[in-house]
Amino acid sequence: MKQLFLMAFSVSFLFSNPAFSADMPAKAKTCVGCHGVDGNSMVPNFPKLAGQHAKYLEKALKDFRDGFRKDATMETFAKNLSDKEIKELAEYYASQEAK
Ligand code: HEC
C-alpha cells in the first residue's frame, strides 16, 4: 500500500512538473518525483543527492540494484539500470549544487 502511494505520488508529480533540465540523463526523469529535478529533494523522507560524491551515488545505486542495500522503493527504480546509466546518474547528481 505504501509502495502504491509512493508510485502514485511520483507519477503525479512527474506529470505536473515540466521543469526538466536539459542536461539531465534520460533515466533521471523517473527520479524527479522523489529526489527533485536537480537532486534537491523537498520531501524529508527522500534523501538529497545534489552535490553528493559521484562514487558514493554510484555505489549506492549498484548496491540497491544488486541487493546489497535493502530498500523496496529504491530497488524498484535501480533494478533495470545498467552500469553506464548508473554512472551518468551519479555524475549528474554530483554536479548539481546542493541547496
Ligand atoms: C518513490 C520515490 C523514489 C524514487 C522514484 C527514487 N528514489 Fe532514490 N531513494 C528513495 C528513498 C526513500 C531513499 C532512501 C532509501 C533508504 O532508506 O535506504 C532513496 C535513496 C537513494 C539513494 C541513496 C542516497 C544516500 O544518501 O544514500 C540514491 C543514490 C538514489 N535514491 C537515487 C535514485 C535514482 C538515481 C532514482 C531514479 C532512477 C531514484 N533514486 C528514484 C526514494 C526514491
mmCIF file of N, CA and C and ligand atoms in Angstrom:
data_model
loop_
_atom_site.group_PDB
_atom_site.id
_atom_site.type_symbol
_atom_site.label_atom_id
_atom_site.label_comp_id
_atom_site.label_asym_id
_atom_site.label_seq_id
_atom_site.Cartn_x
_atom_site.Cartn_y
_atom_site.Cartn_z
ATOM 1 N N MET A 1 0.847 -1.207 0.000
ATOM 2 C CA MET A 1 0.000 0.000 0.000
ATOM 3 C C MET A 1 0.882 1.257 0.000
ATOM 4 N N LYS A 2 1.860 1.252 0.896
ATOM 5 C CA LYS A 2 2.785 2.377 0.978
ATOM 6 C C LYS A 2 3.493 2.543 -0.383
ATOM 7 N N GLN A 3 3.833 1.402 -0.949
ATOM 8 C CA GLN A 3 4.517 1.362 -2.232
ATOM 9 C C GLN A 3 3.666 2.023 -3.323
ATOM 10 N N LEU A 4 2.385 1.638 -3.329
ATOM 11 C CA LEU A 4 1.453 2.193 -4.305
ATOM 12 C C LEU A 4 1.349 3.700 -4.170
ATOM 13 N N PHE A 5 1.263 4.134 -2.944
ATOM 14 C CA PHE A 5 1.158 5.563 -2.672
ATOM 15 C C PHE A 5 2.387 6.289 -3.216
ATOM 16 N N LEU A 6 3.540 5.718 -2.956
ATOM 17 C CA LEU A 6 4.788 6.339 -3.407
ATOM 18 C C LEU A 6 4.826 6.431 -4.923
ATOM 19 N N MET A 7 4.383 5.362 -5.578
ATOM 20 C CA MET A 7 4.379 5.339 -7.037
ATOM 21 C C MET A 7 3.425 6.409 -7.561
ATOM 22 N N ALA A 8 2.224 6.427 -7.000
ATOM 23 C CA ALA A 8 1.211 7.381 -7.449
ATOM 24 C C ALA A 8 1.729 8.793 -7.231
ATOM 25 N N PHE A 9 2.343 8.995 -6.103
ATOM 26 C CA PHE A 9 2.893 10.306 -5.778
ATOM 27 C C PHE A 9 3.929 10.718 -6.820
ATOM 28 N N SER A 10 4.855 9.826 -7.126
ATOM 29 C CA SER A 10 5.936 10.222 -8.026
ATOM 30 C C SER A 10 5.412 10.403 -9.444
ATOM 31 N N VAL A 11 4.457 9.592 -9.848
ATOM 32 C CA VAL A 11 3.899 9.718 -11.193
ATOM 33 C C VAL A 11 3.141 11.037 -11.328
ATOM 34 N N SER A 12 2.318 11.358 -10.342
ATOM 35 C CA SER A 12 1.547 12.594 -10.443
ATOM 36 C C SER A 12 2.481 13.796 -10.412
ATOM 37 N N PHE A 13 3.537 13.690 -9.643
ATOM 38 C CA PHE A 13 4.499 14.786 -9.562
ATOM 39 C C PHE A 13 5.176 14.975 -10.915
ATOM 40 N N LEU A 14 5.514 13.868 -11.545
ATOM 41 C CA LEU A 14 6.165 13.899 -12.857
ATOM 42 C C LEU A 14 5.345 14.670 -13.877
ATOM 43 N N PHE A 15 4.053 14.351 -13.933
ATOM 44 C CA PHE A 15 3.219 14.952 -14.964
ATOM 45 C C PHE A 15 2.858 16.399 -14.660
ATOM 46 N N SER A 16 3.002 16.791 -13.407
ATOM 47 C CA SER A 16 2.639 18.165 -13.068
ATOM 48 C C SER A 16 3.862 19.070 -13.033
ATOM 49 N N ASN A 17 5.017 18.502 -13.348
ATOM 50 C CA ASN A 17 6.235 19.283 -13.228
ATOM 51 C C ASN A 17 7.056 19.255 -14.522
ATOM 52 N N PRO A 18 6.873 20.256 -15.367
ATOM 53 C CA PRO A 18 7.553 20.251 -16.664
ATOM 54 C C PRO A 18 9.017 20.710 -16.591
ATOM 55 N N ALA A 19 9.484 21.078 -15.408
ATOM 56 C CA ALA A 19 10.796 21.707 -15.283
ATOM 57 C C ALA A 19 11.957 20.707 -15.298
ATOM 58 N N PHE A 20 12.103 19.989 -16.389
ATOM 59 C CA PHE A 20 13.253 19.104 -16.509
ATOM 60 C C PHE A 20 14.425 19.891 -17.071
ATOM 61 N N SER A 21 15.598 19.657 -16.544
ATOM 62 C CA SER A 21 16.724 20.396 -17.098
ATOM 63 C C SER A 21 17.303 19.622 -18.284
ATOM 64 N N ALA A 22 17.915 20.355 -19.196
ATOM 65 C CA ALA A 22 18.320 19.803 -20.485
ATOM 66 C C ALA A 22 19.425 18.755 -20.377
ATOM 67 N N ASP A 23 20.338 18.943 -19.431
ATOM 68 C CA ASP A 23 21.473 18.029 -19.350
ATOM 69 C C ASP A 23 21.182 16.802 -18.490
ATOM 70 N N MET A 24 19.931 16.642 -18.130
ATOM 71 C CA MET A 24 19.549 15.525 -17.265
ATOM 72 C C MET A 24 19.570 14.201 -18.041
ATOM 73 N N PRO A 25 20.189 13.148 -17.485
ATOM 74 C CA PRO A 25 20.151 11.859 -18.182
ATOM 75 C C PRO A 25 18.705 11.362 -18.286
ATOM 76 N N ALA A 26 18.395 10.653 -19.370
ATOM 77 C CA ALA A 26 17.018 10.192 -19.607
ATOM 78 C C ALA A 26 16.433 9.490 -18.379
ATOM 79 N N LYS A 27 17.210 8.636 -17.763
ATOM 80 C CA LYS A 27 16.699 7.845 -16.637
ATOM 81 C C LYS A 27 16.373 8.691 -15.412
ATOM 82 N N ALA A 28 16.943 9.873 -15.344
ATOM 83 C CA ALA A 28 16.715 10.716 -14.163
ATOM 84 C C ALA A 28 15.274 11.213 -14.098
ATOM 85 N N LYS A 29 14.553 11.149 -15.213
ATOM 86 C CA LYS A 29 13.149 11.593 -15.207
ATOM 87 C C LYS A 29 12.320 10.771 -14.234
ATOM 88 N N THR A 30 12.692 9.528 -14.032
ATOM 89 C CA THR A 30 11.936 8.687 -13.104
ATOM 90 C C THR A 30 12.302 8.977 -11.649
ATOM 91 N N CYS A 31 13.343 9.736 -11.421
ATOM 92 C CA CYS A 31 13.814 10.007 -10.061
ATOM 93 C C CYS A 31 13.269 11.333 -9.530
ATOM 94 N N VAL A 32 12.798 12.177 -10.436
ATOM 95 C CA VAL A 32 12.398 13.547 -10.102
ATOM 96 C C VAL A 32 11.346 13.613 -8.995
ATOM 97 N N GLY A 33 10.338 12.762 -9.109
ATOM 98 C CA GLY A 33 9.226 12.809 -8.165
ATOM 99 C C GLY A 33 9.674 12.717 -6.722
ATOM 100 N N CYS A 34 10.729 11.995 -6.479
ATOM 101 C CA CYS A 34 11.190 11.817 -5.093
ATOM 102 C C CYS A 34 12.446 12.630 -4.777
ATOM 103 N N HIS A 35 13.370 12.690 -5.707
ATOM 104 C CA HIS A 35 14.654 13.331 -5.395
ATOM 105 C C HIS A 35 14.777 14.750 -5.957
ATOM 106 N N GLY A 36 13.730 15.242 -6.621
ATOM 107 C CA GLY A 36 13.769 16.592 -7.178
ATOM 108 C C GLY A 36 14.469 16.626 -8.526
ATOM 109 N N VAL A 37 14.264 17.699 -9.278
ATOM 110 C CA VAL A 37 14.830 17.833 -10.624
ATOM 111 C C VAL A 37 16.361 17.807 -10.570
ATOM 112 N N ASP A 38 16.930 18.516 -9.603
ATOM 113 C CA ASP A 38 18.385 18.630 -9.522
ATOM 114 C C ASP A 38 18.950 17.851 -8.330
ATOM 115 N N GLY A 39 18.166 16.917 -7.813
ATOM 116 C CA GLY A 39 18.654 16.118 -6.694
ATOM 117 C C GLY A 39 18.472 16.787 -5.350
ATOM 118 N N ASN A 40 17.801 17.940 -5.337
ATOM 119 C CA ASN A 40 17.492 18.587 -4.067
ATOM 120 C C ASN A 40 16.065 18.232 -3.663
ATOM 121 N N SER A 41 15.927 17.089 -3.030
ATOM 122 C CA SER A 41 14.615 16.612 -2.616
ATOM 123 C C SER A 41 13.966 17.586 -1.643
ATOM 124 N N MET A 42 12.660 17.838 -1.838
ATOM 125 C CA MET A 42 11.945 18.725 -0.931
ATOM 126 C C MET A 42 11.173 17.924 0.115
ATOM 127 N N VAL A 43 11.146 16.610 -0.051
ATOM 128 C CA VAL A 43 10.386 15.755 0.868
ATOM 129 C C VAL A 43 11.355 15.149 1.881
ATOM 130 N N PRO A 44 11.114 15.368 3.165
ATOM 131 C CA PRO A 44 12.072 14.914 4.174
ATOM 132 C C PRO A 44 12.381 13.417 4.138
ATOM 133 N N ASN A 45 11.463 12.606 3.652
ATOM 134 C CA ASN A 45 11.702 11.158 3.612
ATOM 135 C C ASN A 45 12.645 10.730 2.495
ATOM 136 N N PHE A 46 12.884 11.620 1.527
ATOM 137 C CA PHE A 46 13.718 11.257 0.385
ATOM 138 C C PHE A 46 15.054 11.998 0.463
ATOM 139 N N PRO A 47 16.163 11.264 0.373
ATOM 140 C CA PRO A 47 17.471 11.919 0.527
ATOM 141 C C PRO A 47 17.809 12.884 -0.602
ATOM 142 N N LYS A 48 18.567 13.918 -0.259
ATOM 143 C CA LYS A 48 19.112 14.833 -1.268
ATOM 144 C C LYS A 48 20.308 14.159 -1.919
ATOM 145 N N LEU A 49 20.412 14.288 -3.227
ATOM 146 C CA LEU A 49 21.525 13.672 -3.957
ATOM 147 C C LEU A 49 22.475 14.730 -4.505
ATOM 148 N N ALA A 50 21.986 15.976 -4.621
ATOM 149 C CA ALA A 50 22.777 17.046 -5.230
ATOM 150 C C ALA A 50 24.081 17.266 -4.473
ATOM 151 N N GLY A 51 25.169 17.333 -5.226
ATOM 152 C CA GLY A 51 26.460 17.631 -4.622
ATOM 153 C C GLY A 51 27.084 16.456 -3.886
ATOM 154 N N GLN A 52 26.413 15.338 -3.863
ATOM 155 C CA GLN A 52 26.987 14.138 -3.227
ATOM 156 C C GLN A 52 28.135 13.615 -4.106
ATOM 157 N N HIS A 53 29.093 12.935 -3.509
ATOM 158 C CA HIS A 53 30.186 12.374 -4.309
ATOM 159 C C HIS A 53 29.633 11.371 -5.323
ATOM 160 N N ALA A 54 30.119 11.475 -6.567
ATOM 161 C CA ALA A 54 29.658 10.567 -7.617
ATOM 162 C C ALA A 54 29.944 9.107 -7.268
ATOM 163 N N LYS A 55 31.109 8.866 -6.690
ATOM 164 C CA LYS A 55 31.489 7.488 -6.335
ATOM 165 C C LYS A 55 30.484 6.878 -5.364
ATOM 166 N N TYR A 56 30.077 7.687 -4.399
ATOM 167 C CA TYR A 56 29.134 7.200 -3.396
ATOM 168 C C TYR A 56 27.776 6.905 -4.031
ATOM 169 N N LEU A 57 27.299 7.832 -4.883
ATOM 170 C CA LEU A 57 25.997 7.640 -5.533
ATOM 171 C C LEU A 57 26.024 6.387 -6.405
ATOM 172 N N GLU A 58 27.140 6.206 -7.090
ATOM 173 C CA GLU A 58 27.291 5.041 -7.958
ATOM 174 C C GLU A 58 27.222 3.757 -7.129
ATOM 175 N N LYS A 59 27.926 3.764 -6.022
ATOM 176 C CA LYS A 59 27.930 2.574 -5.167
ATOM 177 C C LYS A 59 26.531 2.316 -4.600
ATOM 178 N N ALA A 60 25.875 3.395 -4.126
ATOM 179 C CA ALA A 60 24.546 3.230 -3.538
ATOM 180 C C ALA A 60 23.584 2.608 -4.563
ATOM 181 N N LEU A 61 23.626 3.115 -5.801
ATOM 182 C CA LEU A 61 22.704 2.611 -6.828
ATOM 183 C C LEU A 61 23.004 1.157 -7.183
ATOM 184 N N LYS A 62 24.285 0.821 -7.270
ATOM 185 C CA LYS A 62 24.633 -0.570 -7.571
ATOM 186 C C LYS A 62 24.231 -1.479 -6.408
ATOM 187 N N ASP A 63 24.398 -0.970 -5.185
ATOM 188 C CA ASP A 63 24.025 -1.771 -4.024
ATOM 189 C C ASP A 63 22.513 -2.026 -3.974
ATOM 190 N N PHE A 64 21.720 -1.003 -4.327
ATOM 191 C CA PHE A 64 20.260 -1.208 -4.394
ATOM 192 C C PHE A 64 19.949 -2.220 -5.487
ATOM 193 N N ARG A 65 20.552 -2.004 -6.650
ATOM 194 C CA ARG A 65 20.271 -2.869 -7.797
ATOM 195 C C ARG A 65 20.653 -4.322 -7.508
ATOM 196 N N ASP A 66 21.810 -4.506 -6.885
ATOM 197 C CA ASP A 66 22.334 -5.857 -6.709
ATOM 198 C C ASP A 66 21.933 -6.491 -5.376
ATOM 199 N N GLY A 67 21.103 -5.781 -4.608
ATOM 200 C CA GLY A 67 20.557 -6.365 -3.381
ATOM 201 C C GLY A 67 21.446 -6.276 -2.148
ATOM 202 N N PHE A 68 22.537 -5.504 -2.214
ATOM 203 C CA PHE A 68 23.398 -5.355 -1.042
ATOM 204 C C PHE A 68 22.858 -4.305 -0.080
ATOM 205 N N ARG A 69 22.093 -3.354 -0.626
ATOM 206 C CA ARG A 69 21.422 -2.371 0.225
ATOM 207 C C ARG A 69 19.930 -2.550 0.008
ATOM 208 N N LYS A 70 19.224 -2.739 1.109
ATOM 209 C CA LYS A 70 17.807 -3.091 1.011
ATOM 210 C C LYS A 70 16.905 -1.883 1.185
ATOM 211 N N ASP A 71 16.161 -1.564 0.152
ATOM 212 C CA ASP A 71 15.087 -0.595 0.256
ATOM 213 C C ASP A 71 14.124 -0.911 -0.866
ATOM 214 N N ALA A 72 12.909 -1.287 -0.519
ATOM 215 C CA ALA A 72 11.952 -1.769 -1.516
ATOM 216 C C ALA A 72 11.727 -0.730 -2.608
ATOM 217 N N THR A 73 11.641 0.543 -2.224
ATOM 218 C CA THR A 73 11.391 1.601 -3.199
ATOM 219 C C THR A 73 12.558 1.735 -4.166
ATOM 220 N N MET A 74 13.738 1.913 -3.626
ATOM 221 C CA MET A 74 14.900 2.151 -4.489
ATOM 222 C C MET A 74 15.277 0.922 -5.322
ATOM 223 N N GLU A 75 15.006 -0.244 -4.764
ATOM 224 C CA GLU A 75 15.280 -1.459 -5.522
ATOM 225 C C GLU A 75 14.476 -1.430 -6.828
ATOM 226 N N THR A 76 13.217 -1.009 -6.731
ATOM 227 C CA THR A 76 12.343 -0.928 -7.897
ATOM 228 C C THR A 76 12.934 -0.028 -8.978
ATOM 229 N N PHE A 77 13.509 1.100 -8.536
ATOM 230 C CA PHE A 77 13.997 2.069 -9.523
ATOM 231 C C PHE A 77 15.420 1.774 -9.988
ATOM 232 N N ALA A 78 16.167 1.008 -9.228
ATOM 233 C CA ALA A 78 17.561 0.733 -9.597
ATOM 234 C C ALA A 78 17.719 -0.567 -10.375
ATOM 235 N N LYS A 79 16.739 -1.440 -10.260
ATOM 236 C CA LYS A 79 16.967 -2.802 -10.772
ATOM 237 C C LYS A 79 17.184 -2.895 -12.278
ATOM 238 N N ASN A 80 16.655 -1.930 -13.048
ATOM 239 C CA ASN A 80 16.829 -2.011 -14.505
ATOM 240 C C ASN A 80 17.922 -1.090 -15.045
ATOM 241 N N LEU A 81 18.705 -0.514 -14.162
ATOM 242 C CA LEU A 81 19.746 0.414 -14.617
ATOM 243 C C LEU A 81 21.027 -0.337 -14.984
ATOM 244 N N SER A 82 21.650 0.083 -16.082
ATOM 245 C CA SER A 82 22.935 -0.504 -16.467
ATOM 246 C C SER A 82 24.054 0.230 -15.728
ATOM 247 N N ASP A 83 25.251 -0.333 -15.744
ATOM 248 C CA ASP A 83 26.403 0.327 -15.117
ATOM 249 C C ASP A 83 26.608 1.722 -15.705
ATOM 250 N N LYS A 84 26.417 1.826 -17.036
ATOM 251 C CA LYS A 84 26.619 3.104 -17.713
ATOM 252 C C LYS A 84 25.585 4.127 -17.250
ATOM 253 N N GLU A 85 24.317 3.700 -17.176
ATOM 254 C CA GLU A 85 23.252 4.612 -16.733
ATOM 255 C C GLU A 85 23.495 5.068 -15.293
ATOM 256 N N ILE A 86 23.952 4.155 -14.476
ATOM 257 C CA ILE A 86 24.227 4.490 -13.074
ATOM 258 C C ILE A 86 25.338 5.537 -12.994
ATOM 259 N N LYS A 87 26.373 5.348 -13.804
ATOM 260 C CA LYS A 87 27.479 6.300 -13.810
ATOM 261 C C LYS A 87 26.991 7.688 -14.242
ATOM 262 N N GLU A 88 26.147 7.724 -15.285
ATOM 263 C CA GLU A 88 25.615 9.008 -15.765
ATOM 264 C C GLU A 88 24.760 9.687 -14.700
ATOM 265 N N LEU A 89 23.914 8.902 -14.044
ATOM 266 C CA LEU A 89 23.060 9.455 -12.986
ATOM 267 C C LEU A 89 23.927 9.996 -11.844
ATOM 268 N N ALA A 90 24.927 9.214 -11.449
ATOM 269 C CA ALA A 90 25.797 9.613 -10.330
ATOM 270 C C ALA A 90 26.525 10.913 -10.668
ATOM 271 N N GLU A 91 27.022 11.013 -11.898
ATOM 272 C CA GLU A 91 27.754 12.222 -12.296
ATOM 273 C C GLU A 91 26.822 13.429 -12.392
ATOM 274 N N TYR A 92 25.608 13.182 -12.861
ATOM 275 C CA TYR A 92 24.624 14.272 -12.968
ATOM 276 C C TYR A 92 24.318 14.850 -11.577
ATOM 277 N N TYR A 93 23.966 13.985 -10.633
ATOM 278 C CA TYR A 93 23.588 14.494 -9.309
ATOM 279 C C TYR A 93 24.792 15.101 -8.572
ATOM 280 N N ALA A 94 25.966 14.501 -8.783
ATOM 281 C CA ALA A 94 27.169 15.030 -8.118
ATOM 282 C C ALA A 94 27.499 16.437 -8.616
ATOM 283 N N SER A 95 27.129 16.725 -9.880
ATOM 284 C CA SER A 95 27.482 18.026 -10.454
ATOM 285 C C SER A 95 26.433 19.101 -10.145
ATOM 286 N N GLN A 96 25.345 18.734 -9.481
ATOM 287 C CA GLN A 96 24.312 19.717 -9.134
ATOM 288 C C GLN A 96 24.679 20.403 -7.814
ATOM 289 N N GLU A 97 24.222 21.640 -7.692
ATOM 290 C CA GLU A 97 24.511 22.397 -6.479
ATOM 291 C C GLU A 97 23.539 22.009 -5.368
ATOM 292 N N ALA A 98 24.066 21.648 -4.222
ATOM 293 C CA ALA A 98 23.197 21.311 -3.078
ATOM 294 C C ALA A 98 22.563 22.582 -2.531
ATOM 295 N N LYS A 99 21.225 22.553 -2.355
ATOM 296 C CA LYS A 99 20.524 23.735 -1.853
ATOM 297 C C LYS A 99 19.875 23.423 -0.522
HETATM 298 C C1 HEC B 1 9.299 6.723 -4.983
HETATM 299 C C2 HEC B 1 10.407 7.571 -4.500
HETATM 300 C C3 HEC B 1 11.781 7.387 -5.111
HETATM 301 C C4 HEC B 1 12.119 7.351 -6.453
HETATM 302 C C5 HEC B 1 11.215 7.497 -7.663
HETATM 303 C C6 HEC B 1 13.561 7.223 -6.493
HETATM 304 N N1 HEC B 1 14.070 7.182 -5.217
HETATM 305 FE FE1 HEC B 1 16.037 7.124 -4.708
HETATM 306 N N2 HEC B 1 15.533 6.973 -2.745
HETATM 307 C C7 HEC B 1 14.246 6.990 -2.240
HETATM 308 C C8 HEC B 1 14.292 6.713 -0.822
HETATM 309 C C9 HEC B 1 13.094 6.636 0.126
HETATM 310 C C10 HEC B 1 15.649 6.531 -0.487
HETATM 311 C C11 HEC B 1 16.249 6.161 0.881
HETATM 312 C C12 HEC B 1 16.417 4.659 0.895
HETATM 313 C C13 HEC B 1 16.980 4.104 2.174
HETATM 314 O O1 HEC B 1 16.455 4.429 3.240
HETATM 315 O O2 HEC B 1 17.972 3.353 2.100
HETATM 316 C C14 HEC B 1 16.401 6.707 -1.709
HETATM 317 C C15 HEC B 1 17.781 6.631 -1.789
HETATM 318 C C16 HEC B 1 18.521 6.886 -2.934
HETATM 319 C C17 HEC B 1 19.971 6.955 -2.995
HETATM 320 C C18 HEC B 1 20.918 6.792 -1.823
HETATM 321 C C19 HEC B 1 21.134 8.147 -1.181
HETATM 322 C C20 HEC B 1 22.058 8.111 0.013
HETATM 323 O O3 HEC B 1 22.345 9.196 0.544
HETATM 324 O O4 HEC B 1 22.494 7.046 0.421
HETATM 325 C C21 HEC B 1 20.294 7.217 -4.286
HETATM 326 C C22 HEC B 1 21.699 7.377 -4.848
HETATM 327 C C23 HEC B 1 19.067 7.295 -5.036
HETATM 328 N N3 HEC B 1 17.998 7.112 -4.178
HETATM 329 C C24 HEC B 1 18.985 7.542 -6.390
HETATM 330 C C25 HEC B 1 17.821 7.471 -7.134
HETATM 331 C C26 HEC B 1 17.784 7.496 -8.586
HETATM 332 C C27 HEC B 1 19.016 7.696 -9.472
HETATM 333 C C28 HEC B 1 16.474 7.346 -8.939
HETATM 334 C C29 HEC B 1 15.903 7.235 -10.348
HETATM 335 C C30 HEC B 1 16.458 6.190 -11.199
HETATM 336 C C31 HEC B 1 15.685 7.252 -7.718
HETATM 337 N N4 HEC B 1 16.543 7.314 -6.653
HETATM 338 C C32 HEC B 1 14.307 7.147 -7.650
HETATM 339 C C33 HEC B 1 13.104 7.242 -2.972
HETATM 340 C C34 HEC B 1 13.010 7.262 -4.345
#
